[in-house]
Short mmCIF file of C-alpha atoms and ligand atoms in Angstrom, two decimals:
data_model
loop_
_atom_site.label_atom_id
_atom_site.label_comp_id
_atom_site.label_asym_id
_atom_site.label_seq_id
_atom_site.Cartn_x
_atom_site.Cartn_y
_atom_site.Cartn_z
CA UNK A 1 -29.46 72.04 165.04
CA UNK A 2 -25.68 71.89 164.90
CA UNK A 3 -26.30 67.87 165.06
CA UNK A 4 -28.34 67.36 168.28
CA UNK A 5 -27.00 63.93 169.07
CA UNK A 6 -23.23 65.25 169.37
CA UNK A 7 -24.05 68.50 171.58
CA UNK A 8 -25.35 67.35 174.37
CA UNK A 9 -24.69 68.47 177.61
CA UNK A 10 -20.87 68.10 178.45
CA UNK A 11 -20.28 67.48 174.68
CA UNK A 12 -16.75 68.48 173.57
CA UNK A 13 -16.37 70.52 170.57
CA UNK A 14 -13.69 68.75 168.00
CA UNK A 15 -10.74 71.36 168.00
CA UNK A 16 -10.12 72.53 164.54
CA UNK A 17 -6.71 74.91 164.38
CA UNK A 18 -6.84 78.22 163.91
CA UNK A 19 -10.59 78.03 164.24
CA UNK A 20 -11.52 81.74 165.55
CA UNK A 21 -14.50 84.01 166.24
CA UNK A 22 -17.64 83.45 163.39
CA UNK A 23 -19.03 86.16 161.51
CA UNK A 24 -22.16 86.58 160.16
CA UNK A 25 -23.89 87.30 156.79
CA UNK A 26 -27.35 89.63 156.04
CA UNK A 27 -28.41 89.70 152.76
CA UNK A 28 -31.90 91.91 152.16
CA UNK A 29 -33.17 92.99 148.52
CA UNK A 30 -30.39 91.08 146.14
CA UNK A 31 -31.92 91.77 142.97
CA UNK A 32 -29.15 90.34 140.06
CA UNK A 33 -29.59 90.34 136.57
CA UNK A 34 -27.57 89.14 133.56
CA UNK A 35 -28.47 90.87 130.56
CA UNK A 36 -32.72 89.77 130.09
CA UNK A 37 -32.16 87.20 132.87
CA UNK A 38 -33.06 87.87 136.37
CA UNK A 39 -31.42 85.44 138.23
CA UNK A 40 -31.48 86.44 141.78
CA UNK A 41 -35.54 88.88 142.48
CA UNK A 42 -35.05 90.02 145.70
CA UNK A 43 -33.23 87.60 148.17
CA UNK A 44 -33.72 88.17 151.68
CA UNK A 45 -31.90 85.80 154.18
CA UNK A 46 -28.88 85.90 156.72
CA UNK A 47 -26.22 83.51 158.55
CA UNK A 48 -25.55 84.29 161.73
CA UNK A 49 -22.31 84.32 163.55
CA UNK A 50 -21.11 80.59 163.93
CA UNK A 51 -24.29 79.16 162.25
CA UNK A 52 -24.28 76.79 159.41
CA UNK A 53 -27.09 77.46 156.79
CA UNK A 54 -27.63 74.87 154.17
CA UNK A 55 -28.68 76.17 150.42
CA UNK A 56 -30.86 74.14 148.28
CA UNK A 57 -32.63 74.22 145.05
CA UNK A 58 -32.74 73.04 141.38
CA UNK A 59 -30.24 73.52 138.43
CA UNK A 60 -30.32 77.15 137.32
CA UNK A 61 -32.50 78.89 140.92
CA UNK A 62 -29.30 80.84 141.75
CA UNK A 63 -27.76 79.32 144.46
CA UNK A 64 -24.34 79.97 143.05
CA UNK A 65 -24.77 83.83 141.93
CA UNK A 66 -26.18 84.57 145.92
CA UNK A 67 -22.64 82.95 146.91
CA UNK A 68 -20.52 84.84 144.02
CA UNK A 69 -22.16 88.35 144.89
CA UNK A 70 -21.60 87.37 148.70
CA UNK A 71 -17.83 87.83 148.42
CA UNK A 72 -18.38 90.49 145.40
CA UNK A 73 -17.28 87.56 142.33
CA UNK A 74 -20.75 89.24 141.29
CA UNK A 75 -21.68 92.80 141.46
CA UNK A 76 -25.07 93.15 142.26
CA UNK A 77 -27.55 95.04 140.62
CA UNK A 78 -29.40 96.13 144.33
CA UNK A 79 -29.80 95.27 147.46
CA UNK A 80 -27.54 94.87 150.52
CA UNK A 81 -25.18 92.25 151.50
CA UNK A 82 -23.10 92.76 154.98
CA UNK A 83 -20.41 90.12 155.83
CA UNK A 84 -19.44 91.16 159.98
CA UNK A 85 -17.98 94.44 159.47
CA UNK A 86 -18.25 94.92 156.11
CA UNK A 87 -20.63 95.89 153.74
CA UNK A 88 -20.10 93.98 150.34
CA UNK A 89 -22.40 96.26 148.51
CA UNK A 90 -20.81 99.78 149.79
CA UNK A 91 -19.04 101.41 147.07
CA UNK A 92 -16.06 102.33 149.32
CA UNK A 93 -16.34 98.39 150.70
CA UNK A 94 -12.44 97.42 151.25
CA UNK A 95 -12.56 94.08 148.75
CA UNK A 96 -9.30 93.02 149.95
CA UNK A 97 -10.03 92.90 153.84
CA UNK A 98 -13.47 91.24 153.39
CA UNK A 99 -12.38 88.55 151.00
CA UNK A 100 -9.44 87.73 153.35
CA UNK A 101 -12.70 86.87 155.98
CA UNK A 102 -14.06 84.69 153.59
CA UNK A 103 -13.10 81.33 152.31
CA UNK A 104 -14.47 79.86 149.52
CA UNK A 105 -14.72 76.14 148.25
CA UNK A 106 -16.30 75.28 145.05
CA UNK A 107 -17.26 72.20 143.16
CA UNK A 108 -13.86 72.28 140.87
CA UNK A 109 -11.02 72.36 143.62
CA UNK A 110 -8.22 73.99 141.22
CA UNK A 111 -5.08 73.16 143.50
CA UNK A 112 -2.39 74.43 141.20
CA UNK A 113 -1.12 70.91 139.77
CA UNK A 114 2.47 71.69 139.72
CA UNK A 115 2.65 72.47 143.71
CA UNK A 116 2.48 70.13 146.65
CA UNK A 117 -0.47 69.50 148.85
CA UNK A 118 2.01 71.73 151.08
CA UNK A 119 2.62 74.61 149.25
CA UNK A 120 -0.71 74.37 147.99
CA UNK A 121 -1.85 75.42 151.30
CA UNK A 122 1.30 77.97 152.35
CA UNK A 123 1.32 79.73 149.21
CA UNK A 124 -1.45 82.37 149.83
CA UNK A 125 -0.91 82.77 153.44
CA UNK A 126 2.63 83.65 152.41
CA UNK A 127 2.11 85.90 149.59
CA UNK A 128 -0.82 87.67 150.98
CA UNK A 129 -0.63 87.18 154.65
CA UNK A 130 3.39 87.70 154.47
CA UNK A 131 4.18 84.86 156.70
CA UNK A 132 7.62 83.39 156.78
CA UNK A 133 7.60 79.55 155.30
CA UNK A 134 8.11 78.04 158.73
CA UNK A 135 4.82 79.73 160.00
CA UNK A 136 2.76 79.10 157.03
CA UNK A 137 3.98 75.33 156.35
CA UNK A 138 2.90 74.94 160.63
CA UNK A 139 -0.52 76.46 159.98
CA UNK A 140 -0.66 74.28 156.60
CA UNK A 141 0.22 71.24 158.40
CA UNK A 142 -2.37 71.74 161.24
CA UNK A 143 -5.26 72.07 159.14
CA UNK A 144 -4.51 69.39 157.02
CA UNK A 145 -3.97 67.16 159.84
CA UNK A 146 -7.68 69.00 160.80
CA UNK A 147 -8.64 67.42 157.23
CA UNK A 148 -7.11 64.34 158.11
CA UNK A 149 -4.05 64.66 155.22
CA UNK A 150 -0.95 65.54 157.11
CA UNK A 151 0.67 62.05 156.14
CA UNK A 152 -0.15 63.35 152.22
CA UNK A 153 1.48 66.78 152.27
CA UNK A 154 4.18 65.94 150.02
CA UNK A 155 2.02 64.61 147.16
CA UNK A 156 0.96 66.31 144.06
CA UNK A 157 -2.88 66.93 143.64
CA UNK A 158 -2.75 64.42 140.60
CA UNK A 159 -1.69 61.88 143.09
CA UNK A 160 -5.44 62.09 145.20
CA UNK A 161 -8.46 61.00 144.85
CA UNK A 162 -10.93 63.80 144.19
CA UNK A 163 -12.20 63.78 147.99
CA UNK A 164 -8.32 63.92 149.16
CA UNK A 165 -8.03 66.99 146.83
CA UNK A 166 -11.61 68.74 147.73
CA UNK A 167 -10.35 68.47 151.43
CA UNK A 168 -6.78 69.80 150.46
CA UNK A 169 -8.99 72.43 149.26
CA UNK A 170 -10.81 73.16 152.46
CA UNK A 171 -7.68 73.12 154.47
CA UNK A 172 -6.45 75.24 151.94
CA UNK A 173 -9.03 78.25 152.78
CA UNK A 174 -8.70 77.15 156.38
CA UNK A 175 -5.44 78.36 156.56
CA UNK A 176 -6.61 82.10 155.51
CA UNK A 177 -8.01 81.50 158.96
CA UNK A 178 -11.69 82.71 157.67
CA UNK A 179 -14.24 83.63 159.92
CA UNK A 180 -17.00 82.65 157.09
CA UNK A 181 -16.92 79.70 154.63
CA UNK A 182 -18.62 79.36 151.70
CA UNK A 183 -18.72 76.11 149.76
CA UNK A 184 -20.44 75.84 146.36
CA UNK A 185 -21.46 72.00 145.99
CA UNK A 186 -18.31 71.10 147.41
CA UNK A 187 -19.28 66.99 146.72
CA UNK A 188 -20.66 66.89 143.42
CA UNK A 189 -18.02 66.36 141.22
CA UNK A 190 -16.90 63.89 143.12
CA UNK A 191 -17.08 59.77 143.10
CA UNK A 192 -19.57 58.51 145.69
CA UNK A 193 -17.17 56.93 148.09
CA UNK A 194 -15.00 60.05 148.74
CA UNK A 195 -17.88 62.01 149.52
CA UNK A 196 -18.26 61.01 152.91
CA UNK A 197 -14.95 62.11 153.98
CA UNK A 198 -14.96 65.87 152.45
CA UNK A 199 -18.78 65.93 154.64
CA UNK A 200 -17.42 64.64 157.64
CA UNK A 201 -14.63 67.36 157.48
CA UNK A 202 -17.30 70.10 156.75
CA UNK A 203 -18.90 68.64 160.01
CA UNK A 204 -16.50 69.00 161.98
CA UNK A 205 -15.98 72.34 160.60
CA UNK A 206 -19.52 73.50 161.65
CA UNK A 207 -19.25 71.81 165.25
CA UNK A 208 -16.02 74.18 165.40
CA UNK A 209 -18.43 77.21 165.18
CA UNK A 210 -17.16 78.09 161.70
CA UNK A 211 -20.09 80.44 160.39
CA UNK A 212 -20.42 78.17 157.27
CA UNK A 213 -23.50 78.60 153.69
CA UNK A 214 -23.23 75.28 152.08
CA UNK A 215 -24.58 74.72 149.04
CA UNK A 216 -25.32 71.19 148.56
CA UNK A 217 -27.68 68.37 147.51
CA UNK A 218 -26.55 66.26 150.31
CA UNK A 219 -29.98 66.15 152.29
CA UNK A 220 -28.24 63.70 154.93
CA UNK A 221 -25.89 66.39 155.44
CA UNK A 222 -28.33 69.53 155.94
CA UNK A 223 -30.46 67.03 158.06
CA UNK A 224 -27.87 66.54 160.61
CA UNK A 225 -25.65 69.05 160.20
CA UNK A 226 -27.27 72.57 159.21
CA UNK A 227 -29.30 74.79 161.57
CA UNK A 228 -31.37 76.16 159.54
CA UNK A 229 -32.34 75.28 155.10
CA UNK A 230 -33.15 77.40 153.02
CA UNK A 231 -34.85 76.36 149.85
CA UNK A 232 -34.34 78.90 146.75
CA UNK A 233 -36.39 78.64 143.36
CA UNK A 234 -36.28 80.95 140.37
CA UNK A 235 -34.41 83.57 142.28
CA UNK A 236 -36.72 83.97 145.12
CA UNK A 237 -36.35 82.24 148.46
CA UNK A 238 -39.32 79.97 148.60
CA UNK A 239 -39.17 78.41 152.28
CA UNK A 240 -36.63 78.35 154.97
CA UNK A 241 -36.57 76.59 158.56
CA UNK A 242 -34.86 74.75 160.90
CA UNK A 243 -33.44 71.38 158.80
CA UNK A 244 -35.61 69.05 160.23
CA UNK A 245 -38.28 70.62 159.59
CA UNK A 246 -37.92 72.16 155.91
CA UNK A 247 -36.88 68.30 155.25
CA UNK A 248 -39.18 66.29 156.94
CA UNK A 249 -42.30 68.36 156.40
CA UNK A 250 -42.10 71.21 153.93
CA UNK A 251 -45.18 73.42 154.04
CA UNK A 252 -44.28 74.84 150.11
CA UNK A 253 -45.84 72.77 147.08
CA UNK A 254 -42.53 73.87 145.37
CA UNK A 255 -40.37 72.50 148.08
CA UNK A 256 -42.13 69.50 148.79
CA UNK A 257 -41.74 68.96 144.64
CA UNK A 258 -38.13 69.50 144.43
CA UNK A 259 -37.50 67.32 147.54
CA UNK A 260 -39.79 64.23 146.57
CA UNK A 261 -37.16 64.37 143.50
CA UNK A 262 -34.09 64.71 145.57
CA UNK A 263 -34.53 62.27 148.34
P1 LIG B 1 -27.53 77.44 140.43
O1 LIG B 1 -26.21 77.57 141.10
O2 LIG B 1 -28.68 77.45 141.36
O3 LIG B 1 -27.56 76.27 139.50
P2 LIG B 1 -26.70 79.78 138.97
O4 LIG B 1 -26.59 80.89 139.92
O5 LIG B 1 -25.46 79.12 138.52
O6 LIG B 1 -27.76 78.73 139.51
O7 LIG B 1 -27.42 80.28 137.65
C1 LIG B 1 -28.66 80.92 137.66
C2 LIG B 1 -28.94 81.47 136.28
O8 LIG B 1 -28.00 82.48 135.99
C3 LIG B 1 -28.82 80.46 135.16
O9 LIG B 1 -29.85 80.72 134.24
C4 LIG B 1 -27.47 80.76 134.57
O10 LIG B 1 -27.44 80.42 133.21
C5 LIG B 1 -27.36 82.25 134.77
N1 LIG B 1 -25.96 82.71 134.90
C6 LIG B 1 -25.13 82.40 135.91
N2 LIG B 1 -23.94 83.00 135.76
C7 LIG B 1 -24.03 83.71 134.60
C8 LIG B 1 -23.13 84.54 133.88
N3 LIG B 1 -21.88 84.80 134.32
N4 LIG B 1 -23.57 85.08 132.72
C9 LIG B 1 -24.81 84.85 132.28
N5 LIG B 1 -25.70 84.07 132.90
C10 LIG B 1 -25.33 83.50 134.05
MG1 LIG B 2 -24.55 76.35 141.15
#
């Protein structure tokens, strides 16, 4: 669960701003193909509202096309895919209105390199949210303190380290005020020490409520951090369960393979 040793009774959830109500994700049937290649054979799993599912899997199982087809990067070839309100899949779906639920962090962080950490973060909410600069540069400046980067909103990206920049990122999307997160191995391009940082953001993320699907390889983070794991292979979902227990005793020969090689 959402890190048992932090939630016990009386526990106080970390405020993260703008943090607001979850929403979840059902996914039933995603058959995607590219060209011969069937990549994702039928996918059946869902997030719900304000739960944190982790993603897992080898090189090349599909863990990034589920994510791409959840906010419609990739049209899918059938199947269903609802995000709260909206269905992704519906031909009339409104794209605009279900991406603006959705933030999305990826492996390659691609602040624009000419902008500030600051304007990095005000420049969508202004354009596409139409706030005034003064209300966008307040929102910016709360989640990046969230992120732990207020003191660094007048750099350039170039001027971080790649964990600095990957949590720009995050408090970037935060300030879209989501009610979904998606992060594609948010840590793996980055150098060892600045991982811990970006996770401990992400945690603090999920014990806000934030309905969050991580991809990831970080097993110490799904252990303590995810409800539930769900391991994917060859476009199928193999095994899924509550982290613990998909971790620390996998019934799958597949899943008990690819974790004896990542752990
Ligand atoms: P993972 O994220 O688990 O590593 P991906 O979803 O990236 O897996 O890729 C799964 C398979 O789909 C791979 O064989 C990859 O080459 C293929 N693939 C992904 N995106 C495309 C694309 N845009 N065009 C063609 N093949 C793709
Ligand atoms: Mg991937």
């Amino acid at each position: 669960g959402r890190s048992a040793g932090l939630e016990g009774p009386g526990a106080v959830r970390p405020e993260v701003a703008g943090a607001r109500s979850a929403t979840g994700v059902t996914i039933s049937g995603l058959h995607k193909s590219f060209g011969d290649n069937e990549v994702l054979k039928g996918i059946d799993m869902s997030v719900a509202p304000g739960e944190v599912v982790c993603l897992i899997g080898a090189s090349g199982s599909g863990k990034s096309t589920l994510l791409r087809c959840v906010n419609r990067l990739e049209n899918p070839d059938a199947g269903t895919i609802t995000v709260g309100e909206h269905e992704a899949t519906h031909p009339d779906v409104n794209l605009d209105a279900m991406r603006r639920q959705i933030g999305m962090v990826f492996q390659q962080f691609n602040l624009f390199p000419h902008l500030s950490v600051l304007e990095n973060c005000t420049i969508t909410p202004r354009r596409v949210l139409r706030q005034s600069t003064a209300e966008a540069e307040a929102e910016a400046l709360a989640q990046l303190d969230t992120v732990g980067l207020k003191h660094l909103a007048d750099r350039r990206p170039d001027q971080l380290s790649g964990g600095q920049q990957q949590r720009v990122a995050i408090a970037r999307a935060l300030t879209m005020k989501p009610q979904l997160m998606l992060f594609d191995e948010p840590t793996s391009a980055l150098d060892p020490e600045t991982v811990g940082d970006v996770l401990a953001s992400m945690r603090k993320l999920a014990q806000a409520g934030m309905t969050m699907l991580v991809v990831t390889h970080e097993m110490g983070f799904a252990r303590e951090v995810a409800d539930r794991v769900v391991f994917m292979d060859q476009g199928l979902v193999v095994e899924e369960g509550p982290a613990a227990e998909l971790i620390g005793d996998p019934q799958q020969p597949r899943t008990q393979d690819f974790l004896r090689r990542v752990l």
